[in-house]
Short mmCIF file of C-alpha atoms and ligand atoms in Angstrom, two decimals:
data_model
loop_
_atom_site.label_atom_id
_atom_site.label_comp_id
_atom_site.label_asym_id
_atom_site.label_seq_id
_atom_site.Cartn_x
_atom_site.Cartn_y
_atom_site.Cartn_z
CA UNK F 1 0.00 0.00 0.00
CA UNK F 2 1.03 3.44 -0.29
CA UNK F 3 0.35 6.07 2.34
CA UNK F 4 0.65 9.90 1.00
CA UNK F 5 0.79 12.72 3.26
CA UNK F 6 -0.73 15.65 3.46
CA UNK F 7 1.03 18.62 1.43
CA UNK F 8 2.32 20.24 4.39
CA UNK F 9 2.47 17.09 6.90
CA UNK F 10 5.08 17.63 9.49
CA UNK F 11 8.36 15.39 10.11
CA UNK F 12 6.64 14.20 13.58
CA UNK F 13 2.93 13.27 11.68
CA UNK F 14 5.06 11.24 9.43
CA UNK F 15 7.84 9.76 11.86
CA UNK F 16 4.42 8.29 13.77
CA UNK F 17 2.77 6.78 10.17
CA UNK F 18 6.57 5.04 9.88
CA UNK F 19 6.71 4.03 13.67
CA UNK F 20 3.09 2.45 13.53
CA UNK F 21 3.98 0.82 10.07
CA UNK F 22 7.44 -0.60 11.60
CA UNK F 23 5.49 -1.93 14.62
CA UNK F 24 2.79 -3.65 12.57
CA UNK F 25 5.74 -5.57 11.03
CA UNK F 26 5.64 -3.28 7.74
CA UNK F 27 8.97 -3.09 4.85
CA UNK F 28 8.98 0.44 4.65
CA UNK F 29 9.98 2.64 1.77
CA UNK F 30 10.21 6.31 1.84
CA UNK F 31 9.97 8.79 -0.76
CA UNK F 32 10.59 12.55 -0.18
CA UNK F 33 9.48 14.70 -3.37
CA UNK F 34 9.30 18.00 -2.93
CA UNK F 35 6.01 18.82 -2.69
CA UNK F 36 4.87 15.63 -0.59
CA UNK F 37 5.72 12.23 0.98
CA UNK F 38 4.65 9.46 -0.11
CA UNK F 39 5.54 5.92 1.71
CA UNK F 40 5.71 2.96 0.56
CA UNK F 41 4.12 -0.57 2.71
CA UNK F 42 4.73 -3.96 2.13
CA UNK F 43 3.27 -6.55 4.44
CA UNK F 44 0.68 -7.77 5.63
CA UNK F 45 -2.71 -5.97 4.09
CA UNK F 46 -5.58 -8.03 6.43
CA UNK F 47 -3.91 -5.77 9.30
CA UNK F 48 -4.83 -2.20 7.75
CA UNK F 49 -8.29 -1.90 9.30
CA UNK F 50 -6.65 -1.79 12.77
CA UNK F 51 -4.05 0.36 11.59
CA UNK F 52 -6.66 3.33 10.60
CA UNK F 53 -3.80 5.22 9.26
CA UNK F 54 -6.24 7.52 7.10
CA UNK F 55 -7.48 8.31 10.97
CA UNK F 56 -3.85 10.14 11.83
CA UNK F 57 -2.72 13.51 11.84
CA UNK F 58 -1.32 14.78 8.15
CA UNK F 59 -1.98 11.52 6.28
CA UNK F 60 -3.96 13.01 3.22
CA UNK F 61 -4.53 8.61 1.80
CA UNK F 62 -4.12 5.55 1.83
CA UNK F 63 -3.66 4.02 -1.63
CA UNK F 64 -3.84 0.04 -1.33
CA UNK F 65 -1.82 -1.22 -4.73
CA UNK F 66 -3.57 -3.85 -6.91
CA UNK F 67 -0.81 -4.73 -9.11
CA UNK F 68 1.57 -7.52 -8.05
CA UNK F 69 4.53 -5.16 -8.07
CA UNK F 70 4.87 -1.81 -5.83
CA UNK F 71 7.88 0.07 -5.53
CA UNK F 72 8.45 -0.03 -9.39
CA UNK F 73 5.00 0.82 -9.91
CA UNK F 74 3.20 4.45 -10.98
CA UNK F 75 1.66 4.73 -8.09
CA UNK F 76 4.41 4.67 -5.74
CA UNK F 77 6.14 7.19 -7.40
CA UNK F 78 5.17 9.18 -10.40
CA UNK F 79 8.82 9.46 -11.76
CA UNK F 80 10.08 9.85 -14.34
CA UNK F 81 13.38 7.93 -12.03
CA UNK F 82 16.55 9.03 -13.89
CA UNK F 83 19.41 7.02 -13.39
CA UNK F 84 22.94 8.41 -12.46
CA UNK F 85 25.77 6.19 -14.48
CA UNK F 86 28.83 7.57 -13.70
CA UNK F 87 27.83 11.51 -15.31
CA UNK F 88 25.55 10.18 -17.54
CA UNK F 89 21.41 10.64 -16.76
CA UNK F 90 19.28 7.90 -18.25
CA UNK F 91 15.57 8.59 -18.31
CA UNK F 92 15.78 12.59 -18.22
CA UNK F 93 15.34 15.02 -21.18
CA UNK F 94 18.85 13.27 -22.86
CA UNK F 95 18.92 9.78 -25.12
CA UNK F 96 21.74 7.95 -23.93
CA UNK F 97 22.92 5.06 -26.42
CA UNK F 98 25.30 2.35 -25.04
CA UNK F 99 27.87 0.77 -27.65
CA UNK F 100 30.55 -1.48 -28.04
CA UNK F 101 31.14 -5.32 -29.14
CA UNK F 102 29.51 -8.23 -27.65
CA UNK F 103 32.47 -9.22 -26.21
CA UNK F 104 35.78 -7.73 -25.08
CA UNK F 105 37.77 -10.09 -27.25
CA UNK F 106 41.44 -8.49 -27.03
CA UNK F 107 43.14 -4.79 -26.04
CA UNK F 108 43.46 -3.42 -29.74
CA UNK F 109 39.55 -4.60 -30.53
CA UNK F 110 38.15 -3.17 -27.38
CA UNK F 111 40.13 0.15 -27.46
CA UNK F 112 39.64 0.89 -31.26
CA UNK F 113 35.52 -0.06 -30.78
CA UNK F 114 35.46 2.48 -27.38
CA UNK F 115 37.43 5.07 -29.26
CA UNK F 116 34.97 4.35 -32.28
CA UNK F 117 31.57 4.80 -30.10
CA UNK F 118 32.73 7.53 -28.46
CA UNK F 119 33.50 9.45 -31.76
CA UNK F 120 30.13 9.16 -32.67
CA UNK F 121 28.53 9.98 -29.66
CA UNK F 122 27.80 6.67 -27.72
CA UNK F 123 28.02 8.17 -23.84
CA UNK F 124 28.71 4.60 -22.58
CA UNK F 125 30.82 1.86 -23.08
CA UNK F 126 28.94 -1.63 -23.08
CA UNK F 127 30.88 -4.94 -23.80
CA UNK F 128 31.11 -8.72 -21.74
CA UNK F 129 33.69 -10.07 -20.02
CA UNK F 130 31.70 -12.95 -18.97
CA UNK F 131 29.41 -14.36 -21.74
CA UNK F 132 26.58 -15.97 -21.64
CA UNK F 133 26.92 -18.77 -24.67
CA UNK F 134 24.21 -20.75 -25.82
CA UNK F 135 26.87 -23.35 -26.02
CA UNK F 136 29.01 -24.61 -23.88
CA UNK F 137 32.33 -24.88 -26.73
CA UNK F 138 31.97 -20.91 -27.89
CA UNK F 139 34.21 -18.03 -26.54
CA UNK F 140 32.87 -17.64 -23.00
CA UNK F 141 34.85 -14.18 -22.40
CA UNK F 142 37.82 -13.01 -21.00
CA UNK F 143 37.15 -12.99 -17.26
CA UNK F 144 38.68 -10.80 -15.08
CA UNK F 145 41.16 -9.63 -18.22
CA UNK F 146 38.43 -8.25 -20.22
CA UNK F 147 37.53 -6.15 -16.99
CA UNK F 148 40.68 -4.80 -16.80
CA UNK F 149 40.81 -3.70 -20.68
CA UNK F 150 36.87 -1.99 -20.07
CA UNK F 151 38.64 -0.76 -17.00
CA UNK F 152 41.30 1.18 -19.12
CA UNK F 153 38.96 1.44 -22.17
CA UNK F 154 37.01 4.52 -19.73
CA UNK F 155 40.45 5.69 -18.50
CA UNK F 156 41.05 6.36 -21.97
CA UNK F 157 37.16 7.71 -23.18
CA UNK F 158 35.70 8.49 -20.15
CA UNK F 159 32.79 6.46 -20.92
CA UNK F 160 31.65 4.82 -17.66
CA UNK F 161 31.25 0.92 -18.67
CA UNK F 162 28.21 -1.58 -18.46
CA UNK F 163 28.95 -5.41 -18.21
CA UNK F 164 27.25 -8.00 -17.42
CA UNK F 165 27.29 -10.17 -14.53
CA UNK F 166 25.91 -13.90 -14.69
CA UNK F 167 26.96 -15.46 -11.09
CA UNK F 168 27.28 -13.98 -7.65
CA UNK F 169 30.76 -15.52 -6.89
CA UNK F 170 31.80 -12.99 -9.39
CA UNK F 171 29.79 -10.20 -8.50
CA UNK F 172 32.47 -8.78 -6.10
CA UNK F 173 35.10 -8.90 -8.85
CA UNK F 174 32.68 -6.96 -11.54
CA UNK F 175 31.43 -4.45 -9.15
CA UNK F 176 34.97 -3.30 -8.52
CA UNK F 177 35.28 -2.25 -12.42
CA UNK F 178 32.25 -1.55 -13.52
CA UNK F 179 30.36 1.53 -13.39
CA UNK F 180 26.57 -0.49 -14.33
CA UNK F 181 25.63 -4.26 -13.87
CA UNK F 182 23.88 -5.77 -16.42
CA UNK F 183 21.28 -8.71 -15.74
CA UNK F 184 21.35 -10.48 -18.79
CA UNK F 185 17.76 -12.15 -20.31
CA UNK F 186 18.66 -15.64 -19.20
CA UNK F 187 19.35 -14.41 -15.53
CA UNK F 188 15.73 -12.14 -15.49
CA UNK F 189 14.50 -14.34 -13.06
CA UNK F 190 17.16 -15.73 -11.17
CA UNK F 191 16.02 -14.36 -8.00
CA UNK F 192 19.15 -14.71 -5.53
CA UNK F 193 21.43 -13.31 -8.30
CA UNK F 194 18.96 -10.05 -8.52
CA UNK F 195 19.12 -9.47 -4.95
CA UNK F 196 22.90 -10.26 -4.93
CA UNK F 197 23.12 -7.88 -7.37
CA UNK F 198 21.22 -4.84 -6.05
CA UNK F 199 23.13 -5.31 -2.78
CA UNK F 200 26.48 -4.10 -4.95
CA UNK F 201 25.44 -0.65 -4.80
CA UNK F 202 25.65 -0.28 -8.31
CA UNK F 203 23.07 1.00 -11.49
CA UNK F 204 20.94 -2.37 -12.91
CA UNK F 205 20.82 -2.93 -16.47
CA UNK F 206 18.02 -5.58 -16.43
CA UNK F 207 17.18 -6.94 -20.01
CA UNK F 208 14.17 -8.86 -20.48
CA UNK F 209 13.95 -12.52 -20.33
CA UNK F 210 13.36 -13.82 -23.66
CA UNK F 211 10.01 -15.38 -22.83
CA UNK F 212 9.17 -12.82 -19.75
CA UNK F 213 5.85 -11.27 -19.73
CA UNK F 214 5.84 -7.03 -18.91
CA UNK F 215 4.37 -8.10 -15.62
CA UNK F 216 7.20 -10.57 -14.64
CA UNK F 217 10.04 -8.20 -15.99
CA UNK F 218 8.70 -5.79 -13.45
CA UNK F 219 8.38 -8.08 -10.80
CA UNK F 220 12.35 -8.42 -11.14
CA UNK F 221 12.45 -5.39 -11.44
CA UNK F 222 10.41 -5.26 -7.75
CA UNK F 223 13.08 -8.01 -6.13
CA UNK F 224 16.11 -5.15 -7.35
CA UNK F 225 14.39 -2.19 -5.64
CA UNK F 226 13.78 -4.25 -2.89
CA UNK F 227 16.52 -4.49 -1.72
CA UNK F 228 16.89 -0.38 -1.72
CA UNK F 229 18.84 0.00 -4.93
CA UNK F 230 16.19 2.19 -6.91
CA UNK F 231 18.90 2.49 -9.47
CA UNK F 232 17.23 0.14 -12.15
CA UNK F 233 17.23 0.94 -15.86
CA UNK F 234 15.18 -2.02 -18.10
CA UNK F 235 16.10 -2.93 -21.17
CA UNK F 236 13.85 -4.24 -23.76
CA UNK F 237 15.97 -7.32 -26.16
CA UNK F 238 12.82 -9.34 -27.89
CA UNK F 239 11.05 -12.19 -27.03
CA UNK F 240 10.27 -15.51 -28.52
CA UNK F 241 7.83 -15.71 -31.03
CA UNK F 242 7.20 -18.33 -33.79
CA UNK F 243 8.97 -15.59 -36.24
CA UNK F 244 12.02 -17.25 -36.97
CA UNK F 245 13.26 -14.61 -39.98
CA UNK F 246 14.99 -12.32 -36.81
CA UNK F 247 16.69 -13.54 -33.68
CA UNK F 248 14.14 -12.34 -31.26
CA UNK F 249 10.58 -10.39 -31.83
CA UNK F 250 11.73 -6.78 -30.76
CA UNK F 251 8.05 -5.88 -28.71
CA UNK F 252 8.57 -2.19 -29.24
CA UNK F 253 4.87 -2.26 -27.84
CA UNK F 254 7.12 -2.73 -24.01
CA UNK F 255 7.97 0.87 -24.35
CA UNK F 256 5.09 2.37 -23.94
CA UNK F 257 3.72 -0.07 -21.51
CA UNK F 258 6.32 0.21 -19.33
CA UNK F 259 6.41 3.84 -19.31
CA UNK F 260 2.74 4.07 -18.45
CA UNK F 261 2.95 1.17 -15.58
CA UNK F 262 6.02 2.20 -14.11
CA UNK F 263 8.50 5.42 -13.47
CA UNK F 264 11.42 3.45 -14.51
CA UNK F 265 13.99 4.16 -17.49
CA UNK F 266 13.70 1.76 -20.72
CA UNK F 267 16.13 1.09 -23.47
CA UNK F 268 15.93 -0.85 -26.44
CA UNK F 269 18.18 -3.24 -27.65
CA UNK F 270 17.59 -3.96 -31.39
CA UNK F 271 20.83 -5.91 -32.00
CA UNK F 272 20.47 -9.00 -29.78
CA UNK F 273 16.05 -8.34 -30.80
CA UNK F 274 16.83 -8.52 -34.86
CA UNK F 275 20.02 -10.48 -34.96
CA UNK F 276 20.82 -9.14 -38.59
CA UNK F 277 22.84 -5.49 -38.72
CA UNK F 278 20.51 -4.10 -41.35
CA UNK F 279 17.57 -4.21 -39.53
CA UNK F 280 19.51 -2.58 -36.39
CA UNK F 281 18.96 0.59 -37.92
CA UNK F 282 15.01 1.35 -38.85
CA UNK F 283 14.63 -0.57 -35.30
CA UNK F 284 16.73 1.78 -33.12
CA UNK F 285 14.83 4.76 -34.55
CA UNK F 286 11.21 3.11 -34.04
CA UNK F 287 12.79 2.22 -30.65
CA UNK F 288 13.45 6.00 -29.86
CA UNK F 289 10.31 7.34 -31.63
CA UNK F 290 8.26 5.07 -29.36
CA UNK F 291 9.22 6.94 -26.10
CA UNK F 292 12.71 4.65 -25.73
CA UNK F 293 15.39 6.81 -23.12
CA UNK F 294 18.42 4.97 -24.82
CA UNK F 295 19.35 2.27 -26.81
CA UNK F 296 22.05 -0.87 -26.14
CA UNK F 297 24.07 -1.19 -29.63
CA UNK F 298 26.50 -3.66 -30.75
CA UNK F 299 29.19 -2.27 -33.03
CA UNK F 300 32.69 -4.29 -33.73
CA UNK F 301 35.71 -2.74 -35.37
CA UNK F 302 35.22 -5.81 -38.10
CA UNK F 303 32.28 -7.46 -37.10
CA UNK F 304 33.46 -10.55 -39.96
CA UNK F 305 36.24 -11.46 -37.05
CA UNK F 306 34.07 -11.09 -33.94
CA UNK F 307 33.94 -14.06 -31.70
CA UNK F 308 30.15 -13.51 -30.83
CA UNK F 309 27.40 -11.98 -32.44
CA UNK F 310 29.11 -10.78 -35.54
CA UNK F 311 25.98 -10.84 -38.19
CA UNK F 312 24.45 -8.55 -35.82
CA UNK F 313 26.65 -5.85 -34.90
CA UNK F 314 27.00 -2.48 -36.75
CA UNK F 315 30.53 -1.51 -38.48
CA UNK F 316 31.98 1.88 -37.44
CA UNK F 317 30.74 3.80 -40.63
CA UNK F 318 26.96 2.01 -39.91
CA UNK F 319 27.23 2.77 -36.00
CA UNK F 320 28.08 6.55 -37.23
CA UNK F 321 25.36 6.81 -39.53
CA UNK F 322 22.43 5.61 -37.28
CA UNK F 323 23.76 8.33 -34.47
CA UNK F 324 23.23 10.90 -37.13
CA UNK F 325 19.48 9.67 -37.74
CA UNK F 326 18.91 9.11 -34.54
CA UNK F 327 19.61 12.70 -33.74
CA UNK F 328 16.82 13.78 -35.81
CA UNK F 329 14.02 11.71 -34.31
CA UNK F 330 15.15 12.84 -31.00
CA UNK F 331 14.37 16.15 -31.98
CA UNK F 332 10.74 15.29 -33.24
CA UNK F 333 10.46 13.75 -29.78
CA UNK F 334 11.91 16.76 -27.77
CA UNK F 335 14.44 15.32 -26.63
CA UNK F 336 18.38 15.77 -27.44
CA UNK F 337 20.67 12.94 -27.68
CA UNK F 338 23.00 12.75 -24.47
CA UNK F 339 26.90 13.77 -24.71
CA UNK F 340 29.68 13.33 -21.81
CA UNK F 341 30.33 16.07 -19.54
C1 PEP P 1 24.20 -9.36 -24.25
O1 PEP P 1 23.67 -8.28 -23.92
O2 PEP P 1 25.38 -9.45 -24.61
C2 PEP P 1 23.37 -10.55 -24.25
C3 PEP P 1 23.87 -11.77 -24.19
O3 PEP P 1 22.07 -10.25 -24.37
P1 PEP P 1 20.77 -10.97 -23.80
O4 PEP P 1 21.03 -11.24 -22.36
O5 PEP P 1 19.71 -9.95 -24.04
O6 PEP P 1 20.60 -12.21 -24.62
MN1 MN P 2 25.79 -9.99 -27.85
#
C-alpha cells in the first residue's frame, strides 16, 4: 500500500505513520518529493483496518496497490526515475545510447571499438567479459582480463562501462570495475542473483527474459528495488515468437507499456532483438520514436572477425550513420541525444 501525506504534513505526523507501520511488522519505503511524501508498505494488508492510518494527523490517503509489483509501480512514485551512471542521466530530457562489441575479445579490438563509439557519440561503453553462450564450446569471455581492458577502455574515453554479470561468486570482482551491472535475459528471473546484485550498490541494467511477460520483468524489477537499490534501468531485447526470420521479436509495444505502468527508465536493444545489422537501424529509430530513453548497440571494429554476435553488430561507418538519424528523431520527440560532460 502506499500512504501519501498531506502537502504540508510535518516530520513528527510522518515519523508516527513510519513508527506504527514498523510496529505492525511493515517493509517500509520512503519517498521525499518536494512537494509531498509518499511511503511505501509492504506486508501484511488483512492488518490495515486496525491500523486506521487515514485516521492520523497529516496523512492526506491511503492508496492500497492492486498490481503484483509496488515500488516499481506508478503509483508509488510518479517518476520519471533518472538514473545516475557515472555523469551520464538515463531517463531525463537526454537519449543515452550504449555501444561497443559483444564481447571484449582483445586490447586493440576493445580500445579501437570504445574510441569508435565515443566518436560518434555513444556516452557509454557496453561490452562482456563474462558471456553468456548458448553453447558450452563458444568463446565464454575473458574474465577478469576483459575487466581490466573496459577498466582502461574509460580511462582512456571516459565512458563509464556496463557489463554484465551472470553469477554472484563474481559479483564482487565486476562491481569493482564496472560503473553499471547488467542482468542479462537468461538471468531475469534468477532471484538470488537479482538481490545479490542490487546489494552491490551499483546502477541495474536488467534486459528482459526472452520469454518474460511485462508483468514478470517488473516483478524483477520489484526483487532489485527491494533491496533499496532504486537504481534500475530495463532494457527491452525481444522475445520468442514463432517468427524465426529475426533472432528475437523486438516488442517495441514494451515501451510504452512500461512507461505508463512504471516510473522506470527503458532502453531498447535492437541488435540482440533482430540479430541481422541491417535491420539494427530502422529498429533503433522506431525504438526512440516510441518513447525509448536509450538504446544498447553492438558495433565491432570488423564485425566478420568477432567471436560472438558478428551478423548482428554495426561496423563503425553504420554505428556513425544511425547516431546521425537518430539525432533527428530525438528532436521530433523533444528530446536531445545525451553527450559526456
Ligand atoms: C548481451 O547483452 O550481450 C546478451 C547476451 O544479451 P541478452 O542477455 O539480451 O541475450
Ligand atoms: Mn551480444
Amino acid at each position: 500500500m502506499i500512504v501519501v501525506m498531506a502537502h504540508k504534513a510535518s516530520k513528527i505526523a510522518i515519523d508516527r505513520v513510519l513508527v506504527k507501520l514498523d510496529e505492525a511488522g511493515f517493509n517500509i519505503h520512503l519517498s521525499q518529493g518536494v512537494e509531498r511524501t509518499i511511503i511505501g508498505a509492504i506486508g501484511d494488508k488483512t492488518r490495515l483496518n486496525d491500523l486506521a492510518l487515514e485516521a492520523m494527523p497529516g496523512v492526506e490517503k491511503v492508496v492500497p496497490i492492486l498490481q503484483p509489483y509496488k515500488l516499481v509501480s506508478k503509483a508509488y512514485m510518479e517518476g520519471p526515475t533518472v538514473v545516475k551512471v557515472g555523469n551520464v542521466e538515463i531517463g531525463g530530457d537526454s537519449i543515452q545510447v550504449m555501444a561497443g562489441p559483444c564481447a571484449v575479445e582483445s586490447r586493440e579490438q576493445l580500445l579501437e571499438a570504445a574510441e569508435i563509439v565515443r566518436r560518434a557519440g555513444a556516452t557509454l561503453l557496453r561490452g562482456g567479459a563474462f558471456k553468456p553462450r548458448t553453447s558450452p564450446y563458444s568463446f565464454q569471455g575473458l574474465e577478469q582480463k576483459g575487466l581490466e581492458l573496459l577498466a582502461e577502455a574509460r580511462e582512456k574515453t571516459g565512458l563509464p562501462i556496463v557489463t554484465e554479470v551472470m553469477d554472484p561468486r563474481n559479483l564482487d570482482m565486476v562491481a569493482e570495475y564496472a560503473d553499471m551491472l547488467q542482468i542479462g535475459a537468461r538471468n531475469m528471473q534468477n532471484f538470488f542473483l537479482l538481490r545479490e546484485v542490487a546489494r552491490a550498490g551499483k546502477p541495474v541494467l536488467l534486459k528482459r527474459g526472452a520469454s518474460a511477460t511485462i508483468e514478470e520483468w517488473l516483478l524483477a524489477a520489484e526483487y532489485i528495488l527491494a533491496e533499496g537499490n532504486r537504481d534500475v534501468v530495463l532494457c527491452e531485447r525481444g522475445i520468442r515468437t514463432f517468427e524465426n526470420y529475426t533472432r528475437n521479436t523486438l516488442d517495441l509495444t514494451a515501451v510504452p507499456v512500461v512507461k505508463y505502468l512504471s516510473h522506470l527508465p527503458v532502453i531498447v536493444d535492437p541488435s540482440h532483438a533482430i540479430g541481422k545489422w541491417r535491420f539494427v537501424e530502422p529498429m533503433a529509430r522506431a525504438a526512440i520514436a516510441s518513447g525509448a530513453d536509450g538504446l544498447l548497440i553492438e558495433v565491432h571494429p570488423h564485425p566478420e572477425e568477432a567471436l560472438c554476435d558478428g551478423p548482428q553488430s554495426l561496423t563503425p561507418d553504420n554505428f556513425n550513420n544511425l547516431m546521425h538519424k537518430l539525432k533527428h528523431i530525438a528532436e521530433v520527440m523533444d528530446r536531445k541525444m545525451g553527450s559526456l560532460q
